[in-house]
Tab-separated table of C-alpha atoms in Angstrom:
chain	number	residue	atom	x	y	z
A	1	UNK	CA	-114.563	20.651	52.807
A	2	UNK	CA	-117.278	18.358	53.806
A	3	UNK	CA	-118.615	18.441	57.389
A	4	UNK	CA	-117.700	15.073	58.953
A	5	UNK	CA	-118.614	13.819	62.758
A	6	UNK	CA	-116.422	11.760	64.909
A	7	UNK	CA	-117.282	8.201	65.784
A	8	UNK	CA	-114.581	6.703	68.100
A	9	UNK	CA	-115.065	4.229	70.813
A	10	UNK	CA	-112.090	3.338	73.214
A	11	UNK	CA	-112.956	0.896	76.126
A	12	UNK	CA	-110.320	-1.057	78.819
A	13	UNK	CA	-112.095	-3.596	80.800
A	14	UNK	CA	-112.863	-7.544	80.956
A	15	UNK	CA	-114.733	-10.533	79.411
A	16	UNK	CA	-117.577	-11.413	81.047
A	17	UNK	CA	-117.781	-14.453	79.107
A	18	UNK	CA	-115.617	-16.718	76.675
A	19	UNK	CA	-115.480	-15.274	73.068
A	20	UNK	CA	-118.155	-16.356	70.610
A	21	UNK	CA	-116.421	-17.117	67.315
A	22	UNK	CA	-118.066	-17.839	64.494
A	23	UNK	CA	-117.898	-17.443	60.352
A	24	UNK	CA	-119.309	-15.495	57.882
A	25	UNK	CA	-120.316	-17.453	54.423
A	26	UNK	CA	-117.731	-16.270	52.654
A	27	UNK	CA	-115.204	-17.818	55.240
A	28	UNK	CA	-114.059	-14.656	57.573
A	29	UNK	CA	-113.939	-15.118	61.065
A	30	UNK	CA	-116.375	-13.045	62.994
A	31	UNK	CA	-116.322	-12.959	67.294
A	32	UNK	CA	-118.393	-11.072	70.012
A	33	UNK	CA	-117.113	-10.457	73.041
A	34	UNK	CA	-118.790	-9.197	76.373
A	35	UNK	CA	-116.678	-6.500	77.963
A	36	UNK	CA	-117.859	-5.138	81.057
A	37	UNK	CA	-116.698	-1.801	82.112
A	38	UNK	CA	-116.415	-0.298	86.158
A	39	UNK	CA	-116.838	3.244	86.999
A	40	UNK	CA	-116.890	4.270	90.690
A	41	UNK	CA	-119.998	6.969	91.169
A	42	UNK	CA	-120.946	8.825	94.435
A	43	UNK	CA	-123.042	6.701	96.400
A	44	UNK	CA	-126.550	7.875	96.980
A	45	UNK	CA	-125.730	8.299	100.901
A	46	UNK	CA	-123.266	10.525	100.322
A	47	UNK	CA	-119.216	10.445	101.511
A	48	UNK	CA	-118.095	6.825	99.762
A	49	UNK	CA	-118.046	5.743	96.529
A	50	UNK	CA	-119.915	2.614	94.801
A	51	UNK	CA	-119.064	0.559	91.401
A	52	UNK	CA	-120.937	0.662	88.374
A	53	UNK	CA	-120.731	-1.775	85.904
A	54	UNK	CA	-121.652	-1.300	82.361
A	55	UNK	CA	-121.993	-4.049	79.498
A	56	UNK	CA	-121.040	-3.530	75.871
A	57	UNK	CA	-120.898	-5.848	73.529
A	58	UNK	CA	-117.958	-6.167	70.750
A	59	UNK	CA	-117.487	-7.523	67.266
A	60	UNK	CA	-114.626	-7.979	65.692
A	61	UNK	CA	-113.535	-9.609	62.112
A	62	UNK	CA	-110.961	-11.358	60.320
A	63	UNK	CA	-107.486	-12.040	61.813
A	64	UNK	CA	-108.379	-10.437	64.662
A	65	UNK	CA	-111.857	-12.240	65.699
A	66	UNK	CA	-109.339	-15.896	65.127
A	67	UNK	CA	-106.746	-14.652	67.618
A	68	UNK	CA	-109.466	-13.250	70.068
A	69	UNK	CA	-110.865	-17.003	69.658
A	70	UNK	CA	-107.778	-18.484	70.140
A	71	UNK	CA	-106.072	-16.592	73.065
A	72	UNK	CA	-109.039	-14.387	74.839
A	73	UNK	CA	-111.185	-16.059	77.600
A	74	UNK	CA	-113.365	-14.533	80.645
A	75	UNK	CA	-111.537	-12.599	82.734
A	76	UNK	CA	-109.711	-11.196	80.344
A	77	UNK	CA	-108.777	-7.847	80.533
A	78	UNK	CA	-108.674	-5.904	77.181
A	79	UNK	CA	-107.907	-2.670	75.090
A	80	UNK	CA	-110.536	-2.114	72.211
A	81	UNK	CA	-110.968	0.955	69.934
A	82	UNK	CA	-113.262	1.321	67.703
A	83	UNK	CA	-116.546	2.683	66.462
A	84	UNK	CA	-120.202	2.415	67.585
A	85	UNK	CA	-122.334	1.213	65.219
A	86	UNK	CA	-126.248	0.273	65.263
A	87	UNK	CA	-127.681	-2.486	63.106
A	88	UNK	CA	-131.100	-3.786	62.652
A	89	UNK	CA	-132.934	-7.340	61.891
A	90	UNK	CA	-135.629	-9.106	61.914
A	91	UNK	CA	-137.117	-11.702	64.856
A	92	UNK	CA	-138.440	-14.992	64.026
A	93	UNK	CA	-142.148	-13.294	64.786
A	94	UNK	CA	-141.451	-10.834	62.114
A	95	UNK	CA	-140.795	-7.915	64.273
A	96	UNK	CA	-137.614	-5.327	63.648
A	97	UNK	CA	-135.040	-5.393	66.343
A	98	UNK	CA	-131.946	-3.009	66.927
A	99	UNK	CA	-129.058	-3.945	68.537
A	100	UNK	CA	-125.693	-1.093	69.174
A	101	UNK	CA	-122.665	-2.853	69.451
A	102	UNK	CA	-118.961	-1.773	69.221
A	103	UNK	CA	-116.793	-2.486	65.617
A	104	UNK	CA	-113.581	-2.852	67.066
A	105	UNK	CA	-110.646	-2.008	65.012
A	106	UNK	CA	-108.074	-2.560	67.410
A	107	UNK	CA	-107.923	-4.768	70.296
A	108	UNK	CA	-105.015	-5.153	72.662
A	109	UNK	CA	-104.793	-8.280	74.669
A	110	UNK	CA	-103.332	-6.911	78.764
A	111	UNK	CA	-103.153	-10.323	79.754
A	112	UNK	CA	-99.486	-11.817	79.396
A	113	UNK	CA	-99.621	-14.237	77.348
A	114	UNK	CA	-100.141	-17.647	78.964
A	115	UNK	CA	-101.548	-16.063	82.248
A	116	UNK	CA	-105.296	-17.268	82.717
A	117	UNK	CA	-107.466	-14.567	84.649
A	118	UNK	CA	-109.640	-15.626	87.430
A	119	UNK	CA	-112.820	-15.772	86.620
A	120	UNK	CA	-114.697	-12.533	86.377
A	121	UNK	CA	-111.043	-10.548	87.245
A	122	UNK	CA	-108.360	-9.004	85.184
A	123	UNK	CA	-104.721	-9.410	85.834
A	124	UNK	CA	-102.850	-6.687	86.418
A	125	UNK	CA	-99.832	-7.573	84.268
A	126	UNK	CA	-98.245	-5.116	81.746
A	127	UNK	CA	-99.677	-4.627	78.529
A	128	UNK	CA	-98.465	-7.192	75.781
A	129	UNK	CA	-100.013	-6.943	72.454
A	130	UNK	CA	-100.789	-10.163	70.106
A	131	UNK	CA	-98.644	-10.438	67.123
A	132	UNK	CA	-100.446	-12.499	65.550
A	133	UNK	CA	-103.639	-9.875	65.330
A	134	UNK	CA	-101.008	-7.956	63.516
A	135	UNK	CA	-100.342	-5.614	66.566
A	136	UNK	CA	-96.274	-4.766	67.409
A	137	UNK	CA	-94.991	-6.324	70.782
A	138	UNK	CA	-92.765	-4.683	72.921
A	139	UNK	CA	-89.849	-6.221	74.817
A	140	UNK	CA	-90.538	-9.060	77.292
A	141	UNK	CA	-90.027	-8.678	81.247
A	142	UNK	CA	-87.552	-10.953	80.445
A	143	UNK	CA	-85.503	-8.901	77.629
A	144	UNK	CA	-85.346	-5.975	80.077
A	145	UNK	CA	-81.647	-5.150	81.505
A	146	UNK	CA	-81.866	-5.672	85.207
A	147	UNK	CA	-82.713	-2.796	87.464
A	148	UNK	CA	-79.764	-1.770	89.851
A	149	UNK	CA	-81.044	-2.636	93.241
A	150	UNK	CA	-78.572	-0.318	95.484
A	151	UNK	CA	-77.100	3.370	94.760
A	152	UNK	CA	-73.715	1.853	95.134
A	153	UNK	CA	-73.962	-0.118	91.840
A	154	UNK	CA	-72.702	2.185	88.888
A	155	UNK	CA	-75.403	3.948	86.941
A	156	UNK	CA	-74.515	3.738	83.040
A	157	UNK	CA	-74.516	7.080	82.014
C-alpha cells in the first residue's frame, strides 16, 4: 500500500474584498477570493483575550469560480474546503516568486441568498448552499412547519 499524506484545508470566515473573476485561455472561469480568518489569542497582558486576523487567499475554478463571481461580495461569510497548494512564477525582472494559496473544492455560500453583508462583517444567517455551484440546498426558513409557541398547543407525536 503506498504511503500517502493528507492535504486538507477547511476555513469559515469572510471576504475581505469583492471576488476577482477571471478566465483561463481555454474558456474556464477562474476566481480568487480574500478570506480573512479571526482567532481570539491571550493577550500579552494577561486575563482578556485579543483578535487575530489571518489572510488566505483562495482559488477556485469552473462552475464554481462563475457563481462565486456572480453571488459572493465583501463581507461575505463563507465555507471553503480544500487543499493547500504552492505554485511558483516568474516577475517581470526575471526573478522566481512563490505564492501558497488554497484550491478550494468546495465552497459554501452562509449568506442567505439576497442578504448583502456590511462591509467587512458576516451575517449571521443560517447556512444556505448555492445550487447552482452544484451544492444541495436544504429547506428554506420559509418551508419550515411553524414552531408551537405555548405548551398548550398539541405536540404531533
Amino acid at each position: 500500500m503506498a504511503n500517502r499524506g493528507v492535504n486538507k484545508v477547511i476555513l469559515v470566515g469572510n471576504l475581505g474584498a469583492d471576488p476577482e473573476i477571471r478566465y483561463s485561455a481555454a474558456g474556464t472561469a477562474i476566481v480568487s477570493l480574500r478570506l480573512a480568518t479571526t482567532d481570539q489569542i491571550p493577550s500579552k497582558e494577561g486575563g482578556n483575550w485579543e483578535d487575530r486576523t489571518e489572510w488566505h487567499n483562495i482559488v477556485a475554478f469552473g462552475k464554481t469560480a462563475e457563481a462565486c463571481g456572480n453571488y459572493l461580495n465583501k463581507g461575505s461569510q463563507v465555507y471553503i474546503e480544500g487543499r493547500l497548494q504552492t505554485r511558483q512564477w516568474e516577475d517581470a525582472q526575471g526573478v522566481k516568486r512563490y505564492t501558497t494559496e488554497i484550491v478550494a473544492r468546495d465552497i459554501i455560500f452562509l449568506n442567505r441568498s439576497g442578504d448583502r453583508p456590511p462591509q467587512g462583517q458576516g451575517n449571521q444567517n443560517p447556512a444556505r448552499s448555492v445550487e447552482s455551484a452544484g451544492y444541495p440546498s436544504g429547506p428554506r426558513m420559509e418551508e419550515l412547519p411553524p414552531v408551537p409557541n405555548s405548551p398548550d398547543e398539541e405536540i404531533p407525536f
